[in-house]
């Protein structure tokens, strides 16, 4: 398996960014699957906007410090002792103050640390793939349990809790004797109807992108079967643990991302392709300059990076050291991007764009997301400074959790009852 590794921090470029032959589809794809390329192009688009050359946005640098102060304030309110965990799917499994990881551990019983990690990776990976925006009208009602009353969850928490219970009930396993796993055959059997039942979808409780989510899981099943050297037999996402720890006791975050991007490329919608290489969350922008066939593409890989953030803890809980966290970028989604618009760091040149129903490939959405990546890197040290923490104390994964995502959601709630500042149509595979 070809892996492109970038263990450098924000703003630096790994040699892998330039060593591939971008005249070929494989080489261009390899470059566009590095976070160095994401940062390099995002920073170029931000510099362009600061030169007043963007057709869509102006940058108000004076608002960066007040935005950092807001993020610091939200962080202190959420984590008064500043013991900030990673921004990951595991936070949503803690919704309502319930330790659902402990519920999974209890159900697994006396298994090895490696098998526990496999189950946790199975759960997190499938849950993240189901995590694109739920829409404003959907909720998941968790039944009452011992000492815990019935409670309804919405948006990301709702999707997290719903997918947790679907996993616990064996929806993603083909083996009734081993329900606490996600395997290829189980995933290939997931239909929109079965997913709708598990997620309590009804006429009065619609979930955005239901068909897209189910199709994504079925394509994941096919991808697992096509990579037995990585995903093993039975083919499970959790075998990534064995693949990455076979010869190392330390895993680099970008190696984990690379393994996901290379081996899961077939699951993404095929319209974003270079030659025969499906590129997933990578979009055209004329000012995203690069060499060869990579020119004009702006990569993000938001869902894959969110997945990487969400798999770090299962490795660590199993005793594996994870390094290079800040090689991953901030996540360009509507909470982080919304924070920058709602706080005034970014301003739309044409306010009517806020009323438009946009899609992920629209040029102004691509640019908004690129500016979000670059500005999160600039915001992070300002937030740390406000809190008196170092980059080691508070890596970007913790700035997001503290943090920018929560502040973006809070501002959206205050200004528009929680809806994002730009209206993006979701098919359940990007946002």
CSV table of C-alpha atoms in Angstrom, one decimal:
chain,number,residue,atom,x,y,z
A,1,UNK,CA,0.0,0.0,0.0
A,2,UNK,CA,1.3,3.5,-0.9
A,3,UNK,CA,1.3,5.9,2.0
A,4,UNK,CA,2.2,9.6,1.9
A,5,UNK,CA,3.4,10.7,5.3
A,6,UNK,CA,3.5,14.3,6.6
A,7,UNK,CA,4.6,14.5,10.2
A,8,UNK,CA,5.3,18.2,10.1
A,9,UNK,CA,3.2,20.8,11.9
A,10,UNK,CA,0.9,23.4,10.5
A,11,UNK,CA,2.2,25.5,7.8
A,12,UNK,CA,5.1,23.3,6.8
A,13,UNK,CA,5.3,21.0,3.8
A,14,UNK,CA,6.4,17.4,3.7
A,15,UNK,CA,8.7,16.2,1.0
A,16,UNK,CA,5.8,13.9,-0.1
A,17,UNK,CA,3.9,17.0,-1.3
A,18,UNK,CA,6.3,17.5,-4.3
A,19,UNK,CA,7.9,14.1,-4.9
A,20,UNK,CA,5.0,12.4,-6.7
A,21,UNK,CA,4.7,12.7,-10.5
A,22,UNK,CA,1.6,14.9,-10.7
A,23,UNK,CA,1.5,14.4,-14.5
A,24,UNK,CA,-0.2,11.0,-13.7
A,25,UNK,CA,-3.5,10.6,-12.0
A,26,UNK,CA,-1.9,8.4,-9.3
A,27,UNK,CA,0.7,11.0,-8.6
A,28,UNK,CA,-1.8,13.9,-8.5
A,29,UNK,CA,-4.0,11.9,-6.1
A,30,UNK,CA,-1.1,11.1,-3.8
A,31,UNK,CA,-0.3,14.9,-3.5
A,32,UNK,CA,-3.9,15.8,-3.0
A,33,UNK,CA,-4.2,13.3,-0.2
A,34,UNK,CA,-1.6,15.0,2.0
A,35,UNK,CA,-2.5,17.6,4.6
A,36,UNK,CA,0.5,19.6,3.4
A,37,UNK,CA,-1.3,20.2,0.1
A,38,UNK,CA,-4.5,21.1,1.9
A,39,UNK,CA,-2.6,23.7,4.0
A,40,UNK,CA,-0.5,25.1,1.2
A,41,UNK,CA,-3.5,25.7,-1.1
A,42,UNK,CA,-5.7,27.0,1.8
A,43,UNK,CA,-3.0,29.5,2.8
A,44,UNK,CA,-2.6,30.7,-0.8
A,45,UNK,CA,-6.4,31.3,-1.1
A,46,UNK,CA,-6.3,33.2,2.3
A,47,UNK,CA,-3.3,35.4,1.1
A,48,UNK,CA,-5.3,36.0,-2.1
A,49,UNK,CA,-8.4,37.1,-0.1
A,50,UNK,CA,-6.2,39.4,2.0
A,51,UNK,CA,-5.0,41.1,-1.3
A,52,UNK,CA,-8.7,41.8,-2.0
A,53,UNK,CA,-8.5,39.4,-5.0
A,54,UNK,CA,-11.3,37.1,-3.8
A,55,UNK,CA,-14.6,37.5,-5.6
A,56,UNK,CA,-16.5,36.2,-2.6
A,57,UNK,CA,-14.9,37.2,0.7
A,58,UNK,CA,-13.1,39.9,2.6
A,59,UNK,CA,-10.9,39.1,5.6
A,60,UNK,CA,-11.2,41.3,8.7
A,61,UNK,CA,-8.0,40.5,10.6
A,62,UNK,CA,-9.0,42.8,13.4
A,63,UNK,CA,-11.7,40.3,14.4
A,64,UNK,CA,-9.3,37.4,15.0
A,65,UNK,CA,-8.4,38.4,18.5
A,66,UNK,CA,-12.0,38.9,19.6
A,67,UNK,CA,-12.9,35.6,18.0
A,68,UNK,CA,-10.0,33.9,19.9
A,69,UNK,CA,-11.3,35.4,23.1
A,70,UNK,CA,-14.8,34.0,22.4
A,71,UNK,CA,-13.4,30.6,21.7
A,72,UNK,CA,-11.3,30.7,24.9
A,73,UNK,CA,-14.4,31.8,26.9
A,74,UNK,CA,-16.4,28.9,25.5
A,75,UNK,CA,-13.5,26.5,26.2
A,76,UNK,CA,-13.3,27.6,29.8
A,77,UNK,CA,-17.0,27.2,30.3
A,78,UNK,CA,-17.0,23.7,28.8
A,79,UNK,CA,-13.7,22.5,30.4
A,80,UNK,CA,-13.1,24.7,33.5
A,81,UNK,CA,-9.9,22.7,34.5
A,82,UNK,CA,-8.7,23.0,30.8
A,83,UNK,CA,-8.4,19.2,30.6
A,84,UNK,CA,-9.7,19.3,27.0
A,85,UNK,CA,-10.1,16.0,25.1
A,86,UNK,CA,-9.8,15.6,21.4
A,87,UNK,CA,-12.5,16.8,19.0
A,88,UNK,CA,-13.8,13.3,18.1
A,89,UNK,CA,-16.9,11.2,17.7
A,90,UNK,CA,-16.3,9.9,21.2
A,91,UNK,CA,-17.5,13.2,22.6
A,92,UNK,CA,-20.9,12.6,21.0
A,93,UNK,CA,-21.0,9.1,22.6
A,94,UNK,CA,-20.9,11.0,25.9
A,95,UNK,CA,-24.0,13.1,25.1
A,96,UNK,CA,-26.2,13.7,28.1
A,97,UNK,CA,-23.3,12.9,30.4
A,98,UNK,CA,-23.7,9.2,29.7
A,99,UNK,CA,-20.6,7.0,29.4
A,100,UNK,CA,-21.5,4.9,26.4
A,101,UNK,CA,-18.0,3.7,25.9
A,102,UNK,CA,-18.3,2.0,29.3
A,103,UNK,CA,-21.5,0.4,28.1
A,104,UNK,CA,-19.6,-1.0,25.0
A,105,UNK,CA,-16.8,-2.2,27.3
A,106,UNK,CA,-19.2,-4.0,29.5
A,107,UNK,CA,-20.9,-5.6,26.5
A,108,UNK,CA,-17.6,-6.7,25.1
A,109,UNK,CA,-16.7,-8.4,28.4
A,110,UNK,CA,-13.2,-9.9,28.9
A,111,UNK,CA,-11.6,-9.4,25.5
A,112,UNK,CA,-8.1,-8.5,24.6
A,113,UNK,CA,-7.0,-4.9,24.3
A,114,UNK,CA,-6.6,-5.4,20.6
A,115,UNK,CA,-10.1,-6.8,20.1
A,116,UNK,CA,-11.5,-3.9,22.3
A,117,UNK,CA,-9.7,-1.5,20.0
A,118,UNK,CA,-11.1,-3.2,16.9
A,119,UNK,CA,-14.7,-2.9,18.2
A,120,UNK,CA,-14.1,0.8,19.1
A,121,UNK,CA,-12.7,1.5,15.6
A,122,UNK,CA,-15.6,-0.4,13.9
A,123,UNK,CA,-18.1,1.7,15.9
A,124,UNK,CA,-16.3,5.1,15.4
A,125,UNK,CA,-15.7,4.6,11.7
A,126,UNK,CA,-19.2,3.7,10.9
A,127,UNK,CA,-20.6,6.4,13.1
A,128,UNK,CA,-18.4,9.1,11.5
A,129,UNK,CA,-19.6,8.0,8.0
A,130,UNK,CA,-23.1,8.5,9.3
A,131,UNK,CA,-22.3,11.9,10.7
A,132,UNK,CA,-23.0,14.3,7.8
A,133,UNK,CA,-25.5,17.0,8.8
A,134,UNK,CA,-28.8,15.6,10.0
A,135,UNK,CA,-30.9,18.7,9.1
A,136,UNK,CA,-33.0,20.8,11.5
A,137,UNK,CA,-36.1,18.5,11.8
A,138,UNK,CA,-34.6,15.2,12.9
A,139,UNK,CA,-34.2,13.8,16.4
A,140,UNK,CA,-33.3,10.5,18.1
A,141,UNK,CA,-35.1,9.6,21.3
A,142,UNK,CA,-33.0,7.4,23.6
A,143,UNK,CA,-35.1,5.1,25.7
A,144,UNK,CA,-34.9,5.4,29.4
A,145,UNK,CA,-32.3,3.3,31.2
A,146,UNK,CA,-31.4,2.6,34.8
A,147,UNK,CA,-31.1,6.0,36.5
A,148,UNK,CA,-31.4,7.8,33.1
A,149,UNK,CA,-34.6,9.3,31.8
A,150,UNK,CA,-35.8,9.2,28.2
A,151,UNK,CA,-34.1,11.9,26.2
A,152,UNK,CA,-34.2,13.3,22.7
A,153,UNK,CA,-30.9,14.2,20.9
A,154,UNK,CA,-30.6,16.2,17.6
A,155,UNK,CA,-27.9,16.9,15.0
A,156,UNK,CA,-24.4,15.4,15.7
A,157,UNK,CA,-25.2,14.1,19.2
A,158,UNK,CA,-28.4,12.5,17.9
A,159,UNK,CA,-26.5,10.8,15.0
A,160,UNK,CA,-23.8,9.7,17.4
A,161,UNK,CA,-26.3,8.2,19.9
A,162,UNK,CA,-28.4,6.6,17.2
A,163,UNK,CA,-25.4,5.0,15.5
A,164,UNK,CA,-24.1,3.8,18.9
A,165,UNK,CA,-27.4,1.9,19.5
A,166,UNK,CA,-27.5,0.6,16.0
A,167,UNK,CA,-24.0,-0.8,16.5
A,168,UNK,CA,-24.9,-2.3,19.9
A,169,UNK,CA,-27.9,-3.9,18.3
A,170,UNK,CA,-25.8,-5.6,15.6
A,171,UNK,CA,-27.0,-3.6,12.6
A,172,UNK,CA,-23.6,-3.6,11.0
A,173,UNK,CA,-22.6,-7.2,11.7
A,174,UNK,CA,-23.3,-10.2,9.5
A,175,UNK,CA,-22.7,-12.6,12.5
A,176,UNK,CA,-25.5,-12.9,15.1
A,177,UNK,CA,-22.9,-14.5,17.4
A,178,UNK,CA,-20.6,-11.4,17.1
A,179,UNK,CA,-23.0,-8.4,17.0
A,180,UNK,CA,-20.4,-5.9,18.3
A,181,UNK,CA,-18.6,-5.5,15.1
A,182,UNK,CA,-19.0,-3.9,11.7
A,183,UNK,CA,-18.0,-6.2,8.8
A,184,UNK,CA,-18.2,-6.1,5.1
A,185,UNK,CA,-21.2,-8.3,4.6
A,186,UNK,CA,-23.1,-6.6,7.4
A,187,UNK,CA,-22.4,-3.2,5.9
A,188,UNK,CA,-23.4,-4.3,2.4
A,189,UNK,CA,-26.8,-5.4,3.8
A,190,UNK,CA,-27.6,-1.9,5.2
A,191,UNK,CA,-30.5,-0.4,3.3
A,192,UNK,CA,-32.1,3.0,3.6
A,193,UNK,CA,-35.1,1.3,5.2
A,194,UNK,CA,-33.1,-0.5,7.8
A,195,UNK,CA,-31.2,2.7,8.6
A,196,UNK,CA,-34.4,4.6,8.8
A,197,UNK,CA,-35.8,2.2,11.3
A,198,UNK,CA,-32.6,2.3,13.5
A,199,UNK,CA,-32.6,6.1,13.3
A,200,UNK,CA,-36.3,6.5,14.0
A,201,UNK,CA,-36.9,8.3,10.7
A,202,UNK,CA,-40.6,9.0,9.9
A,203,UNK,CA,-42.7,11.5,8.0
A,204,UNK,CA,-42.5,13.9,10.9
A,205,UNK,CA,-38.9,13.0,11.7
A,206,UNK,CA,-37.0,13.3,8.4
A,207,UNK,CA,-33.2,12.7,8.2
A,208,UNK,CA,-31.3,14.5,5.5
A,209,UNK,CA,-29.4,12.3,3.0
A,210,UNK,CA,-30.7,8.9,4.2
A,211,UNK,CA,-30.1,7.2,0.9
A,212,UNK,CA,-26.7,8.7,0.6
A,213,UNK,CA,-25.7,7.4,4.0
A,214,UNK,CA,-26.9,3.9,3.4
A,215,UNK,CA,-25.1,3.8,0.0
A,216,UNK,CA,-21.9,5.0,1.6
A,217,UNK,CA,-22.0,2.1,4.1
A,218,UNK,CA,-22.6,-0.4,1.3
A,219,UNK,CA,-19.6,1.0,-0.6
A,220,UNK,CA,-17.6,0.8,2.6
A,221,UNK,CA,-18.4,-2.9,2.7
A,222,UNK,CA,-17.1,-3.3,-0.9
A,223,UNK,CA,-13.9,-1.4,0.0
A,224,UNK,CA,-13.2,-3.6,3.0
A,225,UNK,CA,-13.5,-6.7,0.8
A,226,UNK,CA,-11.1,-5.2,-1.7
A,227,UNK,CA,-8.3,-4.7,0.9
A,228,UNK,CA,-7.8,-8.0,2.7
A,229,UNK,CA,-4.2,-7.0,3.5
A,230,UNK,CA,-5.4,-4.1,5.5
A,231,UNK,CA,-8.9,-5.1,6.7
A,232,UNK,CA,-8.4,-8.8,7.2
A,233,UNK,CA,-10.9,-11.5,7.5
A,234,UNK,CA,-13.7,-11.0,8.3
A,235,UNK,CA,-13.2,-7.7,6.6
A,236,UNK,CA,-13.6,-5.1,9.4
A,237,UNK,CA,-12.5,-1.4,9.8
A,238,UNK,CA,-11.1,-2.5,13.2
A,239,UNK,CA,-8.3,-4.5,11.5
A,240,UNK,CA,-6.7,-1.1,10.8
A,241,UNK,CA,-5.4,-1.5,14.3
A,242,UNK,CA,-3.5,-4.6,13.4
A,243,UNK,CA,-2.3,-3.2,10.1
A,244,UNK,CA,-0.8,0.0,11.7
A,245,UNK,CA,0.6,-1.7,14.8
A,246,UNK,CA,2.1,-4.8,13.2
A,247,UNK,CA,5.6,-3.4,13.1
A,248,UNK,CA,5.3,-0.2,15.3
A,249,UNK,CA,4.3,0.7,18.8
A,250,UNK,CA,3.8,4.3,17.7
A,251,UNK,CA,1.3,5.4,15.1
A,252,UNK,CA,1.5,8.8,13.3
A,253,UNK,CA,-1.8,10.6,12.8
A,254,UNK,CA,-1.0,11.2,9.1
A,255,UNK,CA,-0.2,7.6,8.5
A,256,UNK,CA,-3.6,6.7,9.8
A,257,UNK,CA,-5.2,9.4,7.5
A,258,UNK,CA,-3.2,8.1,4.6
A,259,UNK,CA,-4.4,4.5,5.2
A,260,UNK,CA,-8.0,5.7,5.3
A,261,UNK,CA,-7.7,7.9,2.1
A,262,UNK,CA,-5.9,5.2,0.1
A,263,UNK,CA,-8.0,2.3,1.1
A,264,UNK,CA,-11.4,4.0,1.4
A,265,UNK,CA,-11.1,6.0,-1.8
A,266,UNK,CA,-13.7,3.8,-3.6
A,267,UNK,CA,-16.5,4.7,-1.2
A,268,UNK,CA,-16.7,8.4,-2.2
A,269,UNK,CA,-19.0,9.6,-5.0
A,270,UNK,CA,-17.1,9.2,-8.2
A,271,UNK,CA,-17.8,12.6,-9.9
A,272,UNK,CA,-14.7,14.1,-8.2
A,273,UNK,CA,-12.0,12.0,-10.0
A,274,UNK,CA,-8.7,12.5,-11.6
A,275,UNK,CA,-8.3,9.8,-14.3
A,276,UNK,CA,-9.6,6.7,-12.5
A,277,UNK,CA,-8.8,8.0,-9.0
A,278,UNK,CA,-11.9,9.0,-6.9
A,279,UNK,CA,-10.9,12.0,-4.9
A,280,UNK,CA,-13.8,12.4,-2.5
A,281,UNK,CA,-13.8,15.7,-0.6
A,282,UNK,CA,-11.6,17.5,-3.1
A,283,UNK,CA,-13.1,20.3,-5.3
A,284,UNK,CA,-12.3,22.5,-8.2
A,285,UNK,CA,-11.2,26.1,-7.6
A,286,UNK,CA,-9.3,28.1,-10.3
A,287,UNK,CA,-7.0,29.8,-7.8
A,288,UNK,CA,-6.0,26.5,-6.0
A,289,UNK,CA,-2.8,26.2,-8.0
A,290,UNK,CA,-0.5,23.2,-8.1
A,291,UNK,CA,1.5,21.1,-10.5
A,292,UNK,CA,0.4,18.8,-13.3
A,293,UNK,CA,-3.1,17.2,-12.9
A,294,UNK,CA,-3.3,18.5,-9.3
A,295,UNK,CA,-3.7,22.1,-10.5
A,296,UNK,CA,-7.1,23.6,-9.9
A,297,UNK,CA,-8.0,21.2,-7.1
A,298,UNK,CA,-8.6,22.2,-3.5
A,299,UNK,CA,-8.5,19.1,-1.2
A,300,UNK,CA,-10.2,19.0,2.3
A,301,UNK,CA,-10.9,15.3,3.2
A,302,UNK,CA,-13.0,16.6,6.1
A,303,UNK,CA,-14.9,13.4,6.9
A,304,UNK,CA,-11.7,11.3,6.6
A,305,UNK,CA,-9.9,13.7,9.0
A,306,UNK,CA,-12.8,13.8,11.4
A,307,UNK,CA,-12.6,10.0,11.2
A,308,UNK,CA,-8.8,10.1,11.9
A,309,UNK,CA,-9.4,12.4,15.0
A,310,UNK,CA,-12.0,9.9,16.1
A,311,UNK,CA,-9.7,6.9,15.8
A,312,UNK,CA,-6.8,8.4,17.8
A,313,UNK,CA,-8.3,7.4,21.2
A,314,UNK,CA,-8.9,3.7,20.5
A,315,UNK,CA,-5.2,3.4,19.6
A,316,UNK,CA,-4.2,5.3,22.8
A,317,UNK,CA,-6.6,3.4,25.0
A,318,UNK,CA,-4.9,0.2,23.7
A,319,UNK,CA,-1.6,1.6,24.8
A,320,UNK,CA,-0.3,2.7,21.4
A,321,UNK,CA,1.4,6.1,21.3
A,322,UNK,CA,-0.1,8.4,18.6
A,323,UNK,CA,2.1,11.3,17.3
A,324,UNK,CA,2.0,14.1,14.8
A,325,UNK,CA,-1.5,15.2,15.8
A,326,UNK,CA,-1.1,18.7,14.4
A,327,UNK,CA,-0.3,17.4,10.9
A,328,UNK,CA,-4.1,17.1,10.6
A,329,UNK,CA,-5.9,20.3,9.7
A,330,UNK,CA,-8.8,22.0,11.3
A,331,UNK,CA,-12.1,20.7,10.0
A,332,UNK,CA,-13.7,22.8,7.2
A,333,UNK,CA,-17.4,22.3,8.1
A,334,UNK,CA,-20.2,24.6,8.8
A,335,UNK,CA,-19.6,25.1,12.6
A,336,UNK,CA,-15.9,26.2,12.2
A,337,UNK,CA,-16.6,28.0,9.0
A,338,UNK,CA,-19.8,29.5,10.5
A,339,UNK,CA,-17.8,30.9,13.4
A,340,UNK,CA,-15.6,32.8,11.1
A,341,UNK,CA,-18.5,34.4,9.3
A,342,UNK,CA,-20.6,35.0,12.4
A,343,UNK,CA,-17.7,36.6,14.3
A,344,UNK,CA,-16.9,38.9,11.4
A,345,UNK,CA,-13.4,37.5,10.5
A,346,UNK,CA,-14.9,36.6,7.1
A,347,UNK,CA,-17.4,38.8,5.3
A,348,UNK,CA,-19.4,37.9,2.2
A,349,UNK,CA,-19.0,40.5,-0.6
A,350,UNK,CA,-22.5,39.5,-1.9
A,351,UNK,CA,-24.9,39.0,1.0
A,352,UNK,CA,-27.4,37.3,-1.3
A,353,UNK,CA,-25.1,34.2,-1.3
A,354,UNK,CA,-26.3,33.6,2.2
A,355,UNK,CA,-29.8,33.0,0.9
A,356,UNK,CA,-28.7,30.7,-1.9
A,357,UNK,CA,-29.0,26.9,-1.5
A,358,UNK,CA,-25.5,25.9,-2.3
A,359,UNK,CA,-23.8,22.6,-3.0
A,360,UNK,CA,-20.3,21.4,-1.9
A,361,UNK,CA,-18.8,22.0,-5.3
A,362,UNK,CA,-19.9,25.7,-5.6
A,363,UNK,CA,-16.8,27.9,-5.9
A,364,UNK,CA,-17.7,30.2,-3.0
A,365,UNK,CA,-18.3,27.2,-0.7
A,366,UNK,CA,-14.9,25.6,-1.7
A,367,UNK,CA,-13.3,29.0,-1.0
A,368,UNK,CA,-15.1,29.4,2.3
A,369,UNK,CA,-13.8,26.0,3.5
A,370,UNK,CA,-10.3,26.7,2.3
A,371,UNK,CA,-10.2,30.0,4.2
A,372,UNK,CA,-11.6,28.2,7.2
A,373,UNK,CA,-8.7,25.7,7.2
A,374,UNK,CA,-6.1,28.5,7.0
A,375,UNK,CA,-7.7,30.7,9.6
A,376,UNK,CA,-8.1,27.9,12.1
A,377,UNK,CA,-4.3,27.5,12.0
A,378,UNK,CA,-4.0,31.3,12.8
A,379,UNK,CA,-6.7,31.2,15.4
A,380,UNK,CA,-5.3,28.3,17.4
A,381,UNK,CA,-2.2,30.0,18.8
A,382,UNK,CA,-4.3,33.1,19.8
A,383,UNK,CA,-6.7,30.8,21.7
A,384,UNK,CA,-3.8,29.1,23.4
A,385,UNK,CA,-2.3,32.5,24.4
A,386,UNK,CA,-5.7,33.5,25.9
A,387,UNK,CA,-5.7,30.3,28.0
A,388,UNK,CA,-2.0,30.2,28.9
A,389,UNK,CA,-1.5,26.9,27.2
A,390,UNK,CA,1.2,25.6,24.8
A,391,UNK,CA,0.7,23.7,21.5
A,392,UNK,CA,1.7,20.6,23.4
A,393,UNK,CA,-0.9,21.2,26.1
A,394,UNK,CA,-3.6,22.1,23.5
A,395,UNK,CA,-3.0,20.6,20.1
A,396,UNK,CA,-5.4,21.6,17.3
A,397,UNK,CA,-7.6,18.6,18.0
A,398,UNK,CA,-8.3,20.2,21.4
A,399,UNK,CA,-8.7,23.7,20.1
A,400,UNK,CA,-11.5,22.4,17.9
A,401,UNK,CA,-13.1,20.6,20.8
A,402,UNK,CA,-12.8,23.4,23.3
A,403,UNK,CA,-13.3,25.3,21.1
A,404,UNK,CA,-14.0,26.6,17.7
A,405,UNK,CA,-16.8,24.0,16.9
A,406,UNK,CA,-18.7,24.8,20.1
A,407,UNK,CA,-18.3,28.5,19.7
A,408,UNK,CA,-19.6,28.3,16.1
A,409,UNK,CA,-22.6,26.3,17.2
A,410,UNK,CA,-23.3,28.8,20.1
A,411,UNK,CA,-23.1,31.8,17.7
A,412,UNK,CA,-25.4,30.1,15.2
A,413,UNK,CA,-27.9,29.4,18.0
A,414,UNK,CA,-27.8,33.0,19.1
A,415,UNK,CA,-28.2,34.4,15.6
A,416,UNK,CA,-30.3,32.0,13.6
A,417,UNK,CA,-31.7,29.3,15.9
A,418,UNK,CA,-28.8,27.0,15.2
A,419,UNK,CA,-28.8,27.0,11.4
A,420,UNK,CA,-25.4,27.7,9.6
A,421,UNK,CA,-24.8,31.1,8.0
A,422,UNK,CA,-24.6,29.5,4.5
A,423,UNK,CA,-27.2,27.1,3.3
A,424,UNK,CA,-25.6,23.9,2.0
A,425,UNK,CA,-27.5,21.1,0.5
A,426,UNK,CA,-26.2,17.8,1.9
A,427,UNK,CA,-26.2,14.4,0.3
A,428,UNK,CA,-24.9,12.8,3.5
A,429,UNK,CA,-21.3,12.4,2.3
A,430,UNK,CA,-19.5,15.7,2.9
A,431,UNK,CA,-21.2,18.0,5.5
